[in-house]
Amino acid sequence: MDRDSIGILFRAAVDSDDAAAWKSLVEGLSPLVWSVVRAHGLRDADAQEVYQTTWFRLAQNLTRIREPDKVGAWLASTARNECVKVIRAARRVSPSDDQETFDRVADDRTPEQALIDSEDATRERERARAAWQSFQELGESCQRLLRLLTASPPFSYQEVSATLGIAVGSVGPIRQRCLRRLRVLLGRRGFR
């Protein structure tokens, strides 16, 4: 879905309350919203909540959208902000009356095996943290491009082009440069 058709659908949906336009808009931009939500690694229930809240925020702000052809970028930014809110809220500790939370399952591992497993898990967390930090060092444009290209379901180069406002023929070369830069950043952190 290109930016012009997004703008046309948005105007039709807002100005004439066209249900078909709303449906097309939601179907066309849902993969973008989901890719942003999934990129934040939320639990399924939280991901569903953020997805719904993002569309609700759009409905609340219809009259504030000044550039209808950029509503995709607005949705992506809103989804990212909602994800951050959920992540911050999850960091808070809340009391629980769920007995299963307090029941411990017997651990049949030896102390040595438990230590090895713990060290392996720590190493994996450190690798994931280093990979994420490297990704975050990429510029915003590279991050957005790589998120769209790794979304599920995958975006076509035409959809990426329309969403980011770049030429279709530029998507592949820009992707190559972004991945090259990511490899350099990962190499600095000891990834081979």
PDB file of C-alpha atoms in Angstrom:
ATOM      1  CA  MET A   1       0.000   0.000   0.000  1.00  0.00           C
ATOM      2  CA  ASP A   2       1.642   3.272  -1.085  1.00  0.00           C
ATOM      3  CA  ARG A   3       1.464   6.590   0.751  1.00  0.00           C
ATOM      4  CA  ASP A   4      -0.954   8.142  -1.741  1.00  0.00           C
ATOM      5  CA  SER A   5      -3.471   5.317  -1.409  1.00  0.00           C
ATOM      6  CA  ILE A   6      -3.083   5.455   2.379  1.00  0.00           C
ATOM      7  CA  GLY A   7      -3.875   9.168   2.289  1.00  0.00           C
ATOM      8  CA  ILE A   8      -6.880   8.639   0.012  1.00  0.00           C
ATOM      9  CA  LEU A   9      -8.244   5.823   2.192  1.00  0.00           C
ATOM     10  CA  PHE A  10      -7.705   7.851   5.357  1.00  0.00           C
ATOM     11  CA  ARG A  11      -9.503  10.886   3.946  1.00  0.00           C
ATOM     12  CA  ALA A  12     -12.397   8.693   2.733  1.00  0.00           C
ATOM     13  CA  ALA A  13     -12.638   6.993   6.111  1.00  0.00           C
ATOM     14  CA  VAL A  14     -12.565  10.250   8.075  1.00  0.00           C
ATOM     15  CA  ASP A  15     -14.464  12.636   5.787  1.00  0.00           C
ATOM     16  CA  SER A  16     -17.288  10.345   4.683  1.00  0.00           C
ATOM     17  CA  ASP A  17     -17.122   7.669   7.401  1.00  0.00           C
ATOM     18  CA  ASP A  18     -16.634   5.056   4.659  1.00  0.00           C
ATOM     19  CA  ALA A  19     -16.584   1.621   6.353  1.00  0.00           C
ATOM     20  CA  ALA A  20     -14.896  -0.032   3.369  1.00  0.00           C
ATOM     21  CA  ALA A  21     -12.132   2.589   3.469  1.00  0.00           C
ATOM     22  CA  TRP A  22     -11.630   1.952   7.201  1.00  0.00           C
ATOM     23  CA  LYS A  23     -11.456  -1.786   6.588  1.00  0.00           C
ATOM     24  CA  SER A  24      -8.910  -1.364   3.783  1.00  0.00           C
ATOM     25  CA  LEU A  25      -6.857   1.022   5.890  1.00  0.00           C
ATOM     26  CA  VAL A  26      -6.776  -1.359   8.853  1.00  0.00           C
ATOM     27  CA  GLU A  27      -5.985  -4.381   6.663  1.00  0.00           C
ATOM     28  CA  GLY A  28      -3.252  -2.487   4.842  1.00  0.00           C
ATOM     29  CA  LEU A  29      -1.540  -1.034   7.906  1.00  0.00           C
ATOM     30  CA  SER A  30      -2.060  -3.857  10.428  1.00  0.00           C
ATOM     31  CA  PRO A  31       1.166  -5.643   9.383  1.00  0.00           C
ATOM     32  CA  LEU A  32       3.111  -2.445  10.102  1.00  0.00           C
ATOM     33  CA  VAL A  33       1.563  -2.063  13.556  1.00  0.00           C
ATOM     34  CA  TRP A  34       2.150  -5.743  14.345  1.00  0.00           C
ATOM     35  CA  SER A  35       5.796  -5.558  13.231  1.00  0.00           C
ATOM     36  CA  VAL A  36       6.437  -2.699  15.659  1.00  0.00           C
ATOM     37  CA  VAL A  37       4.630  -4.516  18.480  1.00  0.00           C
ATOM     38  CA  ARG A  38       6.460  -7.801  17.855  1.00  0.00           C
ATOM     39  CA  ALA A  39       9.798  -6.028  17.720  1.00  0.00           C
ATOM     40  CA  HIS A  40       9.326  -5.136  21.378  1.00  0.00           C
ATOM     41  CA  GLY A  41       8.871  -8.779  22.439  1.00  0.00           C
ATOM     42  CA  LEU A  42       5.680  -8.315  24.422  1.00  0.00           C
ATOM     43  CA  ARG A  43       3.613 -11.200  25.784  1.00  0.00           C
ATOM     44  CA  ASP A  44       0.650 -12.100  23.558  1.00  0.00           C
ATOM     45  CA  ALA A  45      -1.945 -10.435  25.787  1.00  0.00           C
ATOM     46  CA  ASP A  46       0.125  -7.246  26.022  1.00  0.00           C
ATOM     47  CA  ALA A  47       0.783  -7.288  22.274  1.00  0.00           C
ATOM     48  CA  GLN A  48      -2.950  -7.560  21.568  1.00  0.00           C
ATOM     49  CA  GLU A  49      -3.628  -4.711  23.979  1.00  0.00           C
ATOM     50  CA  VAL A  50      -1.011  -2.459  22.363  1.00  0.00           C
ATOM     51  CA  TYR A  51      -2.342  -3.275  18.883  1.00  0.00           C
ATOM     52  CA  GLN A  52      -5.887  -2.318  19.899  1.00  0.00           C
ATOM     53  CA  THR A  53      -4.749   0.768  21.802  1.00  0.00           C
ATOM     54  CA  THR A  54      -2.783   1.979  18.775  1.00  0.00           C
ATOM     55  CA  TRP A  55      -5.886   1.898  16.588  1.00  0.00           C
ATOM     56  CA  PHE A  56      -7.926   3.475  19.391  1.00  0.00           C
ATOM     57  CA  ARG A  57      -5.405   6.324  19.593  1.00  0.00           C
ATOM     58  CA  LEU A  58      -5.821   6.871  15.854  1.00  0.00           C
ATOM     59  CA  ALA A  59      -9.585   7.060  16.277  1.00  0.00           C
ATOM     60  CA  GLN A  60      -9.120   9.568  19.119  1.00  0.00           C
ATOM     61  CA  ASN A  61      -6.811  11.771  17.041  1.00  0.00           C
ATOM     62  CA  LEU A  62      -8.459  11.738  13.612  1.00  0.00           C
ATOM     63  CA  THR A  63      -8.773  15.508  13.444  1.00  0.00           C
ATOM     64  CA  ARG A  64      -5.154  16.030  14.500  1.00  0.00           C
ATOM     65  CA  ILE A  65      -3.633  14.070  11.611  1.00  0.00           C
ATOM     66  CA  ARG A  66      -2.300  16.793   9.327  1.00  0.00           C
ATOM     67  CA  GLU A  67      -0.663  14.560   6.736  1.00  0.00           C
ATOM     68  CA  PRO A  68      -2.990  11.639   5.966  1.00  0.00           C
ATOM     69  CA  ASP A  69      -0.435  10.011   3.650  1.00  0.00           C
ATOM     70  CA  LYS A  70       1.877   9.604   6.686  1.00  0.00           C
ATOM     71  CA  VAL A  71      -0.678   7.881   8.903  1.00  0.00           C
ATOM     72  CA  GLY A  72       1.444   4.694   8.676  1.00  0.00           C
ATOM     73  CA  ALA A  73       4.380   6.467  10.312  1.00  0.00           C
ATOM     74  CA  TRP A  74       1.999   7.933  12.906  1.00  0.00           C
ATOM     75  CA  LEU A  75       0.693   4.437  13.728  1.00  0.00           C
ATOM     76  CA  ALA A  76       4.222   3.001  13.966  1.00  0.00           C
ATOM     77  CA  SER A  77       5.295   5.770  16.329  1.00  0.00           C
ATOM     78  CA  THR A  78       2.153   5.379  18.440  1.00  0.00           C
ATOM     79  CA  ALA A  79       2.601   1.593  18.631  1.00  0.00           C
ATOM     80  CA  ARG A  80       6.213   2.067  19.745  1.00  0.00           C
ATOM     81  CA  ASN A  81       5.142   4.531  22.464  1.00  0.00           C
ATOM     82  CA  GLU A  82       2.415   2.174  23.690  1.00  0.00           C
ATOM     83  CA  CYS A  83       4.916  -0.714  23.820  1.00  0.00           C
ATOM     84  CA  VAL A  84       7.259   1.376  25.943  1.00  0.00           C
ATOM     85  CA  LYS A  85       4.404   2.147  28.349  1.00  0.00           C
ATOM     86  CA  VAL A  86       3.615  -1.559  28.722  1.00  0.00           C
ATOM     87  CA  ILE A  87       7.281  -2.459  29.228  1.00  0.00           C
ATOM     88  CA  ARG A  88       7.676   0.200  31.913  1.00  0.00           C
ATOM     89  CA  ALA A  89       4.510  -0.931  33.670  1.00  0.00           C
ATOM     90  CA  ALA A  90       5.709  -4.553  33.633  1.00  0.00           C
ATOM     91  CA  ARG A  91       8.831  -3.553  35.536  1.00  0.00           C
ATOM     92  CA  ARG A  92       6.730  -2.653  38.540  1.00  0.00           C
ATOM     93  CA  VAL A  93       6.160  -5.419  41.039  1.00  0.00           C
ATOM     94  CA  SER A  94       2.579  -6.279  41.797  1.00  0.00           C
ATOM     95  CA  PRO A  95       1.285  -8.559  44.533  1.00  0.00           C
ATOM     96  CA  SER A  96      -0.190 -11.887  43.544  1.00  0.00           C
ATOM     97  CA  ASP A  97      -2.538 -14.316  45.194  1.00  0.00           C
ATOM     98  CA  ASP A  98      -1.748 -16.986  42.603  1.00  0.00           C
ATOM     99  CA  GLN A  99      -0.524 -19.968  44.637  1.00  0.00           C
ATOM    100  CA  GLU A 100       1.322 -21.433  41.640  1.00  0.00           C
ATOM    101  CA  THR A 101       3.616 -18.431  41.699  1.00  0.00           C
ATOM    102  CA  PHE A 102       4.829 -19.476  45.112  1.00  0.00           C
ATOM    103  CA  ASP A 103       4.953 -23.250  44.604  1.00  0.00           C
ATOM    104  CA  ARG A 104       8.388 -24.434  43.586  1.00  0.00           C
ATOM    105  CA  VAL A 105       8.992 -27.435  41.417  1.00  0.00           C
ATOM    106  CA  ALA A 106      11.723 -29.765  42.632  1.00  0.00           C
ATOM    107  CA  ASP A 107      15.015 -29.262  40.806  1.00  0.00           C
ATOM    108  CA  ASP A 108      16.598 -32.594  39.869  1.00  0.00           C
ATOM    109  CA  ARG A 109      19.787 -31.018  38.578  1.00  0.00           C
ATOM    110  CA  THR A 110      23.078 -31.340  40.381  1.00  0.00           C
ATOM    111  CA  PRO A 111      24.557 -28.143  41.802  1.00  0.00           C
ATOM    112  CA  GLU A 112      27.236 -28.291  39.099  1.00  0.00           C
ATOM    113  CA  GLN A 113      24.639 -28.609  36.339  1.00  0.00           C
ATOM    114  CA  ALA A 114      22.583 -25.783  37.837  1.00  0.00           C
ATOM    115  CA  LEU A 115      25.691 -23.565  37.819  1.00  0.00           C
ATOM    116  CA  ILE A 116      26.526 -24.481  34.215  1.00  0.00           C
ATOM    117  CA  ASP A 117      22.928 -23.832  33.123  1.00  0.00           C
ATOM    118  CA  SER A 118      22.964 -20.502  34.934  1.00  0.00           C
ATOM    119  CA  GLU A 119      26.235 -19.491  33.273  1.00  0.00           C
ATOM    120  CA  ASP A 120      24.892 -20.530  29.849  1.00  0.00           C
ATOM    121  CA  ALA A 121      21.732 -18.505  30.409  1.00  0.00           C
ATOM    122  CA  THR A 122      23.782 -15.507  31.526  1.00  0.00           C
ATOM    123  CA  ARG A 123      25.973 -15.785  28.411  1.00  0.00           C
ATOM    124  CA  GLU A 124      22.889 -15.948  26.179  1.00  0.00           C
ATOM    125  CA  ARG A 125      21.363 -12.905  27.881  1.00  0.00           C
ATOM    126  CA  GLU A 126      24.630 -11.014  27.417  1.00  0.00           C
ATOM    127  CA  ARG A 127      24.743 -11.966  23.726  1.00  0.00           C
ATOM    128  CA  ALA A 128      21.136 -10.883  23.237  1.00  0.00           C
ATOM    129  CA  ARG A 129      21.793  -7.615  25.077  1.00  0.00           C
ATOM    130  CA  ALA A 130      24.895  -6.938  22.967  1.00  0.00           C
ATOM    131  CA  ALA A 131      22.985  -7.715  19.758  1.00  0.00           C
ATOM    132  CA  TRP A 132      20.138  -5.413  20.790  1.00  0.00           C
ATOM    133  CA  GLN A 133      22.584  -2.633  21.754  1.00  0.00           C
ATOM    134  CA  SER A 134      24.271  -2.968  18.360  1.00  0.00           C
ATOM    135  CA  PHE A 135      20.901  -2.758  16.637  1.00  0.00           C
ATOM    136  CA  GLN A 136      20.029   0.348  18.650  1.00  0.00           C
ATOM    137  CA  GLU A 137      23.274   2.013  17.535  1.00  0.00           C
ATOM    138  CA  LEU A 138      22.062   1.858  13.963  1.00  0.00           C
ATOM    139  CA  GLY A 139      20.355   4.988  12.725  1.00  0.00           C
ATOM    140  CA  GLU A 140      16.581   5.247  12.993  1.00  0.00           C
ATOM    141  CA  SER A 141      16.169   4.734   9.254  1.00  0.00           C
ATOM    142  CA  CYS A 142      18.128   1.458   9.315  1.00  0.00           C
ATOM    143  CA  GLN A 143      16.192   0.238  12.344  1.00  0.00           C
ATOM    144  CA  ARG A 144      12.850   0.968  10.671  1.00  0.00           C
ATOM    145  CA  LEU A 145      13.913  -0.680   7.415  1.00  0.00           C
ATOM    146  CA  LEU A 146      15.219  -3.839   9.106  1.00  0.00           C
ATOM    147  CA  ARG A 147      12.114  -4.112  11.304  1.00  0.00           C
ATOM    148  CA  LEU A 148       9.857  -3.930   8.262  1.00  0.00           C
ATOM    149  CA  LEU A 149      11.943  -6.474   6.357  1.00  0.00           C
ATOM    150  CA  THR A 150      11.840  -8.926   9.268  1.00  0.00           C
ATOM    151  CA  ALA A 151       8.154  -8.437  10.048  1.00  0.00           C
ATOM    152  CA  SER A 152       5.765 -11.355  10.042  1.00  0.00           C
ATOM    153  CA  PRO A 153       4.103 -11.575   7.614  1.00  0.00           C
ATOM    154  CA  PRO A 154       6.942 -10.113   5.545  1.00  0.00           C
ATOM    155  CA  PHE A 155       6.547  -6.800   3.756  1.00  0.00           C
ATOM    156  CA  SER A 156       7.276  -6.639   0.036  1.00  0.00           C
ATOM    157  CA  TYR A 157       9.873  -4.163  -1.199  1.00  0.00           C
ATOM    158  CA  GLN A 158       6.970  -2.137  -2.633  1.00  0.00           C
ATOM    159  CA  GLU A 159       5.310  -1.934   0.793  1.00  0.00           C
ATOM    160  CA  VAL A 160       8.604  -1.018   2.456  1.00  0.00           C
ATOM    161  CA  SER A 161       9.145   1.628  -0.200  1.00  0.00           C
ATOM    162  CA  ALA A 162       5.699   3.117   0.359  1.00  0.00           C
ATOM    163  CA  THR A 163       5.957   3.014   4.150  1.00  0.00           C
ATOM    164  CA  LEU A 164       9.402   4.601   4.338  1.00  0.00           C
ATOM    165  CA  GLY A 165       9.025   6.903   1.342  1.00  0.00           C
ATOM    166  CA  ILE A 166      12.051   5.564  -0.559  1.00  0.00           C
ATOM    167  CA  ALA A 167      12.413   4.218  -4.081  1.00  0.00           C
ATOM    168  CA  VAL A 168      11.763   0.487  -4.518  1.00  0.00           C
ATOM    169  CA  GLY A 169      15.177   0.081  -6.157  1.00  0.00           C
ATOM    170  CA  SER A 170      16.848   1.610  -3.085  1.00  0.00           C
ATOM    171  CA  VAL A 171      15.434  -0.887  -0.571  1.00  0.00           C
ATOM    172  CA  GLY A 172      17.953  -3.671  -1.359  1.00  0.00           C
ATOM    173  CA  PRO A 173      21.091  -1.495  -1.408  1.00  0.00           C
ATOM    174  CA  ILE A 174      20.056   0.348   1.753  1.00  0.00           C
ATOM    175  CA  ARG A 175      19.346  -3.006   3.410  1.00  0.00           C
ATOM    176  CA  GLN A 176      22.858  -4.182   2.456  1.00  0.00           C
ATOM    177  CA  ARG A 177      24.459  -1.043   3.952  1.00  0.00           C
ATOM    178  CA  CYS A 178      22.418  -1.383   7.153  1.00  0.00           C
ATOM    179  CA  LEU A 179      23.370  -5.048   7.562  1.00  0.00           C
ATOM    180  CA  ARG A 180      27.035  -4.257   6.854  1.00  0.00           C
ATOM    181  CA  ARG A 181      26.948  -1.569   9.548  1.00  0.00           C
ATOM    182  CA  LEU A 182      25.240  -3.975  11.969  1.00  0.00           C
ATOM    183  CA  ARG A 183      27.972  -6.584  11.325  1.00  0.00           C
ATOM    184  CA  VAL A 184      30.642  -4.000  12.161  1.00  0.00           C
ATOM    185  CA  LEU A 185      28.857  -3.040  15.375  1.00  0.00           C
ATOM    186  CA  LEU A 186      28.426  -6.697  16.333  1.00  0.00           C
ATOM    187  CA  GLY A 187      32.106  -7.360  15.563  1.00  0.00           C
ATOM    188  CA  ARG A 188      33.098  -4.639  18.025  1.00  0.00           C
ATOM    189  CA  ARG A 189      31.194  -6.574  20.662  1.00  0.00           C
ATOM    190  CA  GLY A 190      32.938  -9.849  19.867  1.00  0.00           C
ATOM    191  CA  PHE A 191      30.385 -11.425  17.517  1.00  0.00           C
ATOM    192  CA  ARG A 192      31.867 -13.325  14.590  1.00  0.00           C
TER     193      ARG A 192
END
